[in-house]
CSV table of C-alpha atoms in Angstrom, one decimal:
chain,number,residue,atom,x,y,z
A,181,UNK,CA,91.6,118.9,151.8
A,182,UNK,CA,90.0,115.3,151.3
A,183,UNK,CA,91.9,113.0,154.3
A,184,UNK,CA,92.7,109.6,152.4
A,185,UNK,CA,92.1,106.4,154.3
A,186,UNK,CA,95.7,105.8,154.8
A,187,UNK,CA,96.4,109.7,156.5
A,188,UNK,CA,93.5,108.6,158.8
A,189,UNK,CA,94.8,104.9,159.8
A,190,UNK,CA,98.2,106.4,160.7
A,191,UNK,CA,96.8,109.2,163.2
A,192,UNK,CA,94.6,106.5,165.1
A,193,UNK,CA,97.4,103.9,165.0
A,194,UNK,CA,99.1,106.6,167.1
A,195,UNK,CA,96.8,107.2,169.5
A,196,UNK,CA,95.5,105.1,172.9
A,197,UNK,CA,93.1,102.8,173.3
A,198,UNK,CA,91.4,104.4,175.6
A,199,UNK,CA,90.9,107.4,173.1
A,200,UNK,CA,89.7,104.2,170.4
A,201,UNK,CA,86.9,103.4,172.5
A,202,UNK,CA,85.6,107.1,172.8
A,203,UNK,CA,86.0,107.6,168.9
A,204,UNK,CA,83.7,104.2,168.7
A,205,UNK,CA,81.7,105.6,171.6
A,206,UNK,CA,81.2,109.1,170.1
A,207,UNK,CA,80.3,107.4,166.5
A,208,UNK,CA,77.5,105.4,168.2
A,209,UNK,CA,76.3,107.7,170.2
A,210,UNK,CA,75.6,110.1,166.8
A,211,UNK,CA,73.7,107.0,165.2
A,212,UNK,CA,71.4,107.2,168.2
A,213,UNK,CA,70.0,110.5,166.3
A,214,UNK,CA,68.8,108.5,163.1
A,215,UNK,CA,65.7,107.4,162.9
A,216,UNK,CA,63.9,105.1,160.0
A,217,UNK,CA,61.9,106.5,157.8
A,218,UNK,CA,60.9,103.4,155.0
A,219,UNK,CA,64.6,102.3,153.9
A,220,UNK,CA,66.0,105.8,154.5
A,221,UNK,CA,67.8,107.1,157.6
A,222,UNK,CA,67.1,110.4,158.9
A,223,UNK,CA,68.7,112.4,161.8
A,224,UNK,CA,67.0,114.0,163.9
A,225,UNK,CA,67.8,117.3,165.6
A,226,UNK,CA,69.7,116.1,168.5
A,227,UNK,CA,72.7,117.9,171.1
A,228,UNK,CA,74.8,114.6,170.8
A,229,UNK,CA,78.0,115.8,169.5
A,230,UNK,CA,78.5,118.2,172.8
A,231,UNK,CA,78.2,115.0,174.9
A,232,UNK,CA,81.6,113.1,172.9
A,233,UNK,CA,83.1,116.5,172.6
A,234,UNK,CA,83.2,117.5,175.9
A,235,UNK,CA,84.4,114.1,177.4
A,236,UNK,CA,87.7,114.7,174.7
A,237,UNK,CA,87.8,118.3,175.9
A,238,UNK,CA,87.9,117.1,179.9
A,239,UNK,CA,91.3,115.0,178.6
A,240,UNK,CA,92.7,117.8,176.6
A,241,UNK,CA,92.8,120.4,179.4
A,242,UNK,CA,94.4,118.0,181.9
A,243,UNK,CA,97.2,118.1,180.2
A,244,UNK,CA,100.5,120.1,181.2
A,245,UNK,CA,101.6,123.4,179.5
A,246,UNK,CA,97.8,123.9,177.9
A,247,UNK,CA,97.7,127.2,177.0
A,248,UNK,CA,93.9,127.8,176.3
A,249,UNK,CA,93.1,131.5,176.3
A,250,UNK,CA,95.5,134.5,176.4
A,251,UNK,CA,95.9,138.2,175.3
A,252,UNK,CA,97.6,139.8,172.1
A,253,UNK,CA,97.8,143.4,172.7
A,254,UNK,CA,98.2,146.5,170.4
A,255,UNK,CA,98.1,150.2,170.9
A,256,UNK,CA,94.0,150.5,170.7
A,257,UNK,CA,93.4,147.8,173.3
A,258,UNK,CA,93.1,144.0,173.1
A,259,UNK,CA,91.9,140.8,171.3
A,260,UNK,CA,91.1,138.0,173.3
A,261,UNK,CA,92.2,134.6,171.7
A,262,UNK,CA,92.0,131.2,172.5
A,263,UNK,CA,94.2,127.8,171.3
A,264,UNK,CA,92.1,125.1,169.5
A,265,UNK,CA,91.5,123.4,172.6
A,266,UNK,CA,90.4,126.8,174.3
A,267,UNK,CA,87.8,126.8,171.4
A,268,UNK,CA,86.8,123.4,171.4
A,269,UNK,CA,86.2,124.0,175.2
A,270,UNK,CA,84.1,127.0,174.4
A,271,UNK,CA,81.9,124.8,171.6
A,272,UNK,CA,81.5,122.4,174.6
A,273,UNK,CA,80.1,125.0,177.6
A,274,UNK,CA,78.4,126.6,174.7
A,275,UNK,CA,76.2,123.7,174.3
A,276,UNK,CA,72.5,123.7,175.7
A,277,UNK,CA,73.0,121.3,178.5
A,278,UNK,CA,68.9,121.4,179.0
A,279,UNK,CA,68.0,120.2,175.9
A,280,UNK,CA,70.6,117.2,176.2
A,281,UNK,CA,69.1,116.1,179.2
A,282,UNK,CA,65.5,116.3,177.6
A,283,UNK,CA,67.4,114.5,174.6
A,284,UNK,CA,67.9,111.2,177.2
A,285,UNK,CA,64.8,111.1,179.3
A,286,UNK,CA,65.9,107.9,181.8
A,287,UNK,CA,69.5,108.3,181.1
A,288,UNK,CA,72.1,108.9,183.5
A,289,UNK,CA,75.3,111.0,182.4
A,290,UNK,CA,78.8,110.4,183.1
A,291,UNK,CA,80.8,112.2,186.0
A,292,UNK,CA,82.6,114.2,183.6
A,293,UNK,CA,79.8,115.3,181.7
A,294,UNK,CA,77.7,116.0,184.9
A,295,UNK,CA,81.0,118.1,186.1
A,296,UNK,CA,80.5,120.4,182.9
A,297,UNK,CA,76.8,121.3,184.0
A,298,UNK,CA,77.2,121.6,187.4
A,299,UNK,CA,80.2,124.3,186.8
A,300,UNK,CA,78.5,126.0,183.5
A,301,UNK,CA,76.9,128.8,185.8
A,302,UNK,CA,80.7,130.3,186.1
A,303,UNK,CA,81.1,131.6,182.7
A,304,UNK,CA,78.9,134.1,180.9
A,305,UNK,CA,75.9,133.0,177.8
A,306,UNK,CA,77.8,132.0,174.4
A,307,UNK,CA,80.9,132.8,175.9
A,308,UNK,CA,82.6,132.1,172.9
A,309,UNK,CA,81.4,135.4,171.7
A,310,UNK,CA,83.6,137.6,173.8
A,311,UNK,CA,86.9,135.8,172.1
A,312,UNK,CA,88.6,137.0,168.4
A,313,UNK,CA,87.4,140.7,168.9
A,314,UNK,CA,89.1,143.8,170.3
A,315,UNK,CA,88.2,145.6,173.6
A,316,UNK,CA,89.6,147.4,175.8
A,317,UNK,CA,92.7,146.8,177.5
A,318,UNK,CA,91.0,146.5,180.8
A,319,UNK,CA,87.6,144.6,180.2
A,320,UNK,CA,89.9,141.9,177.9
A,321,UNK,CA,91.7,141.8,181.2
A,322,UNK,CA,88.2,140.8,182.9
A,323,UNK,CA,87.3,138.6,180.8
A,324,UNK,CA,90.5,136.5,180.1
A,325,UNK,CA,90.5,136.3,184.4
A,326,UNK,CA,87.1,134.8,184.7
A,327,UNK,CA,87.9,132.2,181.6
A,328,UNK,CA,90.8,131.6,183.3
A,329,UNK,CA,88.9,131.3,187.1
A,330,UNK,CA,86.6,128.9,185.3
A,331,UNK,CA,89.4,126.5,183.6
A,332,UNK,CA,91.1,126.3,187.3
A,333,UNK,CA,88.1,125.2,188.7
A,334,UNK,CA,87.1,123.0,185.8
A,335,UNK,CA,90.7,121.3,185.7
A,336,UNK,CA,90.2,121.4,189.8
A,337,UNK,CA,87.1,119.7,189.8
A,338,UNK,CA,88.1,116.5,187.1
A,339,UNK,CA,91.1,116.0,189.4
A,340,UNK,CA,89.3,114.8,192.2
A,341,UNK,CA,89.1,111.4,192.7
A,342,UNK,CA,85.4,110.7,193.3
A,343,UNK,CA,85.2,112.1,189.7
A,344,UNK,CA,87.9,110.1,188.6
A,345,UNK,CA,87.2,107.1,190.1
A,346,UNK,CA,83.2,107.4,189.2
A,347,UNK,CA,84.1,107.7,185.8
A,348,UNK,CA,86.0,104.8,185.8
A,349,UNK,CA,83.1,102.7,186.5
A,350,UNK,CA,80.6,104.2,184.7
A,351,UNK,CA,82.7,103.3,181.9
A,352,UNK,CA,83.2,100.0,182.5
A,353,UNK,CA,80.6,98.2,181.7
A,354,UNK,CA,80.5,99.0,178.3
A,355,UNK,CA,84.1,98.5,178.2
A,356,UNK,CA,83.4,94.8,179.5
A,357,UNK,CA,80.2,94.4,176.8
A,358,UNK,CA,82.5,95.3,174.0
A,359,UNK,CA,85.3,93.2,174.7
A,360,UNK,CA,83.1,90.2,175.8
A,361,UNK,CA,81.5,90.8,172.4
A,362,UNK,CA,84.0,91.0,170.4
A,363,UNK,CA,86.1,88.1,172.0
A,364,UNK,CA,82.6,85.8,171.3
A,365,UNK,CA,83.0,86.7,167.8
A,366,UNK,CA,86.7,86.2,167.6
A,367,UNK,CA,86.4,82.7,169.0
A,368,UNK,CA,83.1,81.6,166.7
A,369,UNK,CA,85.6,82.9,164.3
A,370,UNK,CA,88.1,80.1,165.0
A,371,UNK,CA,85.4,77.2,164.4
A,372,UNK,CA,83.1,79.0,161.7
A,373,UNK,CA,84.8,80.0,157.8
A,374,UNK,CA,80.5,81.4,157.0
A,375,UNK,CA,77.7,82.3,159.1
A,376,UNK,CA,74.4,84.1,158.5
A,377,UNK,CA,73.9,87.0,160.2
A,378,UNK,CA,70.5,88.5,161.3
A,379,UNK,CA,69.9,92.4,162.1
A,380,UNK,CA,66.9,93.7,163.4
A,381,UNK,CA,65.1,96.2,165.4
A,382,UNK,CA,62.0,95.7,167.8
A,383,UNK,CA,59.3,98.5,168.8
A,384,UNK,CA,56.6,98.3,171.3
A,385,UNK,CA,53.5,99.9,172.1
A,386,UNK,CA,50.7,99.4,174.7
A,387,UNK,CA,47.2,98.2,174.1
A,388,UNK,CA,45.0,101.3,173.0
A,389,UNK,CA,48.2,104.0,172.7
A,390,UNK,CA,49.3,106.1,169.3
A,391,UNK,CA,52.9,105.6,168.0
A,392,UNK,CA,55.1,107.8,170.1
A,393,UNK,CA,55.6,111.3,168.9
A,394,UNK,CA,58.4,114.0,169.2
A,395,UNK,CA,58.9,115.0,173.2
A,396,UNK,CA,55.9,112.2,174.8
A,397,UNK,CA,57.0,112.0,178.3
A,398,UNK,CA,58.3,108.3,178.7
A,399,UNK,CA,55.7,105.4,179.5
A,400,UNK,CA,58.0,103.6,181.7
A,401,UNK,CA,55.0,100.8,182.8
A,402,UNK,CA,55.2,100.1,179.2
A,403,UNK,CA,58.6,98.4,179.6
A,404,UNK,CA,57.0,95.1,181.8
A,405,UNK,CA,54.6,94.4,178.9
A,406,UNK,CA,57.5,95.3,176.4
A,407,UNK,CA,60.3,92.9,177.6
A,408,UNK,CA,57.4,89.8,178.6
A,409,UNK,CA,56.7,89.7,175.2
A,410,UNK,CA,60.6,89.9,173.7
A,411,UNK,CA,61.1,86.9,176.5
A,412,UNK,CA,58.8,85.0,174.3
A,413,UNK,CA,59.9,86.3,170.9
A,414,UNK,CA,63.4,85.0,171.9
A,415,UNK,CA,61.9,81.4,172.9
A,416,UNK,CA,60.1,81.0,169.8
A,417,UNK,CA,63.6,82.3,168.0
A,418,UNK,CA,65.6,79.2,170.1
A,419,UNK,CA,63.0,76.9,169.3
A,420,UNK,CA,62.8,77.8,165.5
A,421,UNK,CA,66.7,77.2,165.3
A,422,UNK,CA,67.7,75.6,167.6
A,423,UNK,CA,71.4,73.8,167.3
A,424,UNK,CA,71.8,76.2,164.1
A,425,UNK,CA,71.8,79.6,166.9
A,426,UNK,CA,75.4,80.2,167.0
A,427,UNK,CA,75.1,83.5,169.0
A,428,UNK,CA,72.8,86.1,169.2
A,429,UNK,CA,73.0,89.6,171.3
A,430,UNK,CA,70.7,92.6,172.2
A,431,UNK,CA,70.2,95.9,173.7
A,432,UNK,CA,67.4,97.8,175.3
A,433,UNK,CA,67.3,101.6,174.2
A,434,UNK,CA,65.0,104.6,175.0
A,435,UNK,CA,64.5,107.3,172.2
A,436,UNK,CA,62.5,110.4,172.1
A,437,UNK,CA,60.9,109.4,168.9
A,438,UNK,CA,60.3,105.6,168.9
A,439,UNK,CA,60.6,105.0,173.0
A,440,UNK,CA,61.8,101.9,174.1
A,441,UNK,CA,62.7,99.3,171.5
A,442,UNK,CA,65.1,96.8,170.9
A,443,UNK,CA,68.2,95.9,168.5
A,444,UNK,CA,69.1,92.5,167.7
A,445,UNK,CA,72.2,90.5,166.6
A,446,UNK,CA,71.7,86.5,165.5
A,447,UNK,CA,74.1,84.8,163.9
A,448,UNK,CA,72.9,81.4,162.7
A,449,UNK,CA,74.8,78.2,160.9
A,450,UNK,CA,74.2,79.0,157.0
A,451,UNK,CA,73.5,75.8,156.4
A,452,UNK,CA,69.9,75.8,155.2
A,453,UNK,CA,69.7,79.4,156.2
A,454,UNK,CA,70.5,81.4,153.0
A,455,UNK,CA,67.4,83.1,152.6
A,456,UNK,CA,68.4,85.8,154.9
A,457,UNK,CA,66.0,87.7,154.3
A,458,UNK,CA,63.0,85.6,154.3
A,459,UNK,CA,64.7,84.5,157.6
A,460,UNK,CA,63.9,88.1,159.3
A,461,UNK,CA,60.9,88.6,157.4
A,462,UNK,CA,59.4,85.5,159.5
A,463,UNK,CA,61.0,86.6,162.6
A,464,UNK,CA,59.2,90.4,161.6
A,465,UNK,CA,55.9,88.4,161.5
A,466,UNK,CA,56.4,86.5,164.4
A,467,UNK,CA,57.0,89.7,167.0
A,468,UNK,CA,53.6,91.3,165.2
A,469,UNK,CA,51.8,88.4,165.6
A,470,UNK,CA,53.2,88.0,169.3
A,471,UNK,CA,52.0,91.2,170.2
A,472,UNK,CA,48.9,91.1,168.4
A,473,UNK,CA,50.0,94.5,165.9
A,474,UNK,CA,50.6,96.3,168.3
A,475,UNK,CA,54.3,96.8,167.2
A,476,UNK,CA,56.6,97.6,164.7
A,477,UNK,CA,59.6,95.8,163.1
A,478,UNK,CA,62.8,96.8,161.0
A,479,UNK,CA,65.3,94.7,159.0
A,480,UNK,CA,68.6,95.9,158.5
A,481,UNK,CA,69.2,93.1,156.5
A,482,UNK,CA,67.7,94.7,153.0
A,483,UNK,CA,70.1,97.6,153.6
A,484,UNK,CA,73.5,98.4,151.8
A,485,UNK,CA,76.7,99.2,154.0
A,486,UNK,CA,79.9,100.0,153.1
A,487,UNK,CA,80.7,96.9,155.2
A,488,UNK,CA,78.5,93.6,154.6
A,489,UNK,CA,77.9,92.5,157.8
A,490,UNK,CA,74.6,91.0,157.1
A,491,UNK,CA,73.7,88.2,155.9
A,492,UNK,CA,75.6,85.3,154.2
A,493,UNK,CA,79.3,86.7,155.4
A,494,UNK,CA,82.7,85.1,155.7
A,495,UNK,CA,84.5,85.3,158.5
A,496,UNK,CA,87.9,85.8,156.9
A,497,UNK,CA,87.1,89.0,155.3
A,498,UNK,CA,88.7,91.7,156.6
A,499,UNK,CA,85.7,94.3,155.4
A,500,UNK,CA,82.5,91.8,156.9
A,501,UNK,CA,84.5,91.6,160.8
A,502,UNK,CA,84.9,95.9,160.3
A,503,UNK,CA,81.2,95.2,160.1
A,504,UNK,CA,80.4,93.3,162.8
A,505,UNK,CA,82.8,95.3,164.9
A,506,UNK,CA,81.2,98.4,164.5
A,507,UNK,CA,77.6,96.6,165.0
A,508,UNK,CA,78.9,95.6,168.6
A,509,UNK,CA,80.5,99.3,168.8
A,510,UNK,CA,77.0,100.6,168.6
A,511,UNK,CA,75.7,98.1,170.5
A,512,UNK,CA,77.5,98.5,173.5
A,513,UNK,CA,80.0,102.0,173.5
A,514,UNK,CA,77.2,105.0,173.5
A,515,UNK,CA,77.2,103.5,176.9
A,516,UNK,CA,80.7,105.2,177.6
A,517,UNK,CA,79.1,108.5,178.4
A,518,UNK,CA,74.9,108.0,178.6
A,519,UNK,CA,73.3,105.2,179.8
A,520,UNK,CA,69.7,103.9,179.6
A,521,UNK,CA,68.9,103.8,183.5
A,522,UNK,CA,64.9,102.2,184.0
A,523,UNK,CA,66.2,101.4,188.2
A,524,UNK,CA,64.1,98.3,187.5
A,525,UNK,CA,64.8,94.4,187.2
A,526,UNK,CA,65.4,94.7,183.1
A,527,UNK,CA,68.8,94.1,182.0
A,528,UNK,CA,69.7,96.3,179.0
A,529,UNK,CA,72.1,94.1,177.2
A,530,UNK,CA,72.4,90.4,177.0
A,531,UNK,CA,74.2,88.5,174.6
A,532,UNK,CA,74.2,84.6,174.6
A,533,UNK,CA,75.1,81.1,172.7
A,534,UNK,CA,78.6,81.7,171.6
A,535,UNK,CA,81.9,79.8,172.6
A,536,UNK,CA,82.8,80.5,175.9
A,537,UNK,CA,86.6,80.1,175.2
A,538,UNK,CA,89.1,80.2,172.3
A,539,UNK,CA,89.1,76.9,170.3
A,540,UNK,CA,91.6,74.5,172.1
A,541,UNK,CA,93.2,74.0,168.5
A,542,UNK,CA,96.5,75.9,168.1
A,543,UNK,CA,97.3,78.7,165.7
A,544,UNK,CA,94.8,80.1,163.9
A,545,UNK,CA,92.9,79.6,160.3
A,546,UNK,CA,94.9,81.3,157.5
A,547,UNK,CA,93.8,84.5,155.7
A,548,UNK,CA,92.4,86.2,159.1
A,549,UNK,CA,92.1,89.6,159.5
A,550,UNK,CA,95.1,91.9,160.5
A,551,UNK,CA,95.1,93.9,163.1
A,552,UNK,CA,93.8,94.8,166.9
A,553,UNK,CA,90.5,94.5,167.4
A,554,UNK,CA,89.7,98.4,167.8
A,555,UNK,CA,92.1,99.1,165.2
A,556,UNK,CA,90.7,97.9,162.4
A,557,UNK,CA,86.8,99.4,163.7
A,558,UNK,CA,88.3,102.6,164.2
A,559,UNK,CA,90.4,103.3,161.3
A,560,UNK,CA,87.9,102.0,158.4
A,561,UNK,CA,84.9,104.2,160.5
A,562,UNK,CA,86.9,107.5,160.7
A,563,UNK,CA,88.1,106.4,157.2
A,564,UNK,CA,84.8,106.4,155.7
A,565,UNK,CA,82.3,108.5,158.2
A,566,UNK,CA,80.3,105.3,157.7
A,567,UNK,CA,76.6,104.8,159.1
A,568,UNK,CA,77.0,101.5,160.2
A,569,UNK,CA,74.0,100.6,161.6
């Protein structure tokens, strides 16, 4: 049965914001599988989903009176069964923890994740397999005590507090980059009614190489040539518009398929900048001119979202700050459970130019958009299974 949008808004409204920010996080951490091809998007084949899934499993076992796995007898022998979290457990250990990690070459994983790897070796291959069929009374008495062996551990190993405490701060830095974000927004918010916003993507490659294929180990040295020439693509952008740059933000990501590159956020005065599109066109032709072809370029701004966040955009509509939210979401909350880690002087993301406080003017303009700031990205994203990027 079809979930309508309001069936969806009420089970988020219920839930924490802690598990907000891991919905946002698990939705941008999928996009991270699609890649351009022309104007359309295509995913790739990649073990994402077991990443997001696991991290909601690690919560859902924690909690008292979980019965995950148990026995229902009959005179013949036994069926092994398992709750919805017991399967949603099994999906997770399931999972080809190999082929993740060759998924994010120069990407470290979260303590919880890196718990379910280290402990995997305690269970048996696809040991979803052994569950819903009938044995023997004694060997479905083996297997429900090693599942069960296994869980104790598991739920003994996420308790302790180096775990706990090291997932804490590998989240928080995306935590911090969303909310700094999304606050810089909110206060251009209170001075500007219109902006125009710029979306684009920057690729790289080295004098002499091929475009990077499927599985190419990654050219780390690459990176130095890389971000010396986005350093002077972003002082040509300041120059170019100067007092109209009302804010601007970016990330550095690694990818099997494209390697390193580069998503940008700009946000400019729309005075004399309507032509949005002939506005990234010349920012396209700058970066290929910059690095002498040896790169490639991608406007999002000729594409069609559900939410128009791109563009000539008012900030008092509810549907263009969904947008923008869900922009910074994938900007900033993959980071929640893999991050890009070079171990060199490169910052990842950087975002700069907007209002460094709320405007001193009290109340607010009318007509602004209801709702908490995750709220209203989480809802209209689960709502619509939207590809926002």
């Amino acid at each position: 049965m079809k979930r309508t949008d309001h069936d969806v808004c009420e089970r988020i409204s219920g839930s924490s914001e802690e598990e907000h920010f891991d919905t946002l996080g698990s939705l941008a951490l999928q996009q991270r599988g699609v890649q351009w091809h022309g104007e359309l998007q295509v995913r790739t084949e990649v073990h994402d989903r077991a990443i997001s899934l696991l991290h909601r499993v690690a919560k859902e076992i924690m909690r008292p009176n979980r019965l995950l796995f148990f026995i229902e007898r009959d005179r013949r022998g036994a069926w092994i069964r398992c709750s919805p979290v017991g399967g949603r457990l099994l999906r997770g250990i399931s999972a080809d923890f190999d082929r993740i990690q060759a998924d994010y070459p120069l990407h470290c994983f979260s303590p919880v994740f890196m718990t379910f790897v280290r402990i995997r070796r305690y269970v048996p291959i696809n040991p979803a397999s052994y569950f819903n069929r009938h044995e023997p009374s004694a060997l479905a008495e083996q297997i429900l005590a090693v599942m069960l062996r296994f869980l104790g551990l598991l739920q003994r190993m996420l308790r302790r507090e180096a775990i706990k405490v090291g997932n804490e701060n590998f989240r928080r830095g995306a935590m911090d980059n969303f909310n700094g974000f999304i606050d810089s927004i909110d206060w251009l918010s209170q001075r500007r009614m219109s902006v125009t916003v710029l979306r684009f993507d920057l690729y790289y490659r080295k004098t002499g190489s091929q475009p990077v294929r499927l599985d190419d180990k990654p050219d780390v040295p690459v990176l130095d040539e890389f971000m010396s020439y986005r350093e002077r693509f972003h002082r040509s952008l300041d120059r170019r518009f100067a007092d109209a740059l009302l804010g601007y933000a970016w990330v550095l990501e690694y990818g099997r398929e494209r390697g390193f590159h580069i998503h940008y956020l700009v946000i400019l005065n729309p005075r004399g900048h309507e032509d949005h599109l002939g506005l990234v066109d010349m920012l396209g032709e700058k970066w290929r001119v910059l690095t002498e072809g040896r790169s490639e370029f991608h406007s999002c701004n000729a594409t069609t979202y559900t939410h128009r966040a791109v563009g000539h955009i008012r900030l008092d509509d509810p549907r263009a700050v969904t947008g923008l939210h869900l922009i910074v979401s994938y900007m900033t909350l993959a980071s929640l459970f893999v991050k890009l880690d070079i171990q060199k002087k490169f910052r990842t993301f950087a975002k700069g130019r907007f209002p460094k406080a709320a405007s001193p003017k009290v109340g607010r303009p009318q007509h602004r958009a209801p709702g908490s700031r995750i709220k209203i990205s989480v809802a209209q994203a689960r709502a619509s299974y939207l590809k926002f990027l």
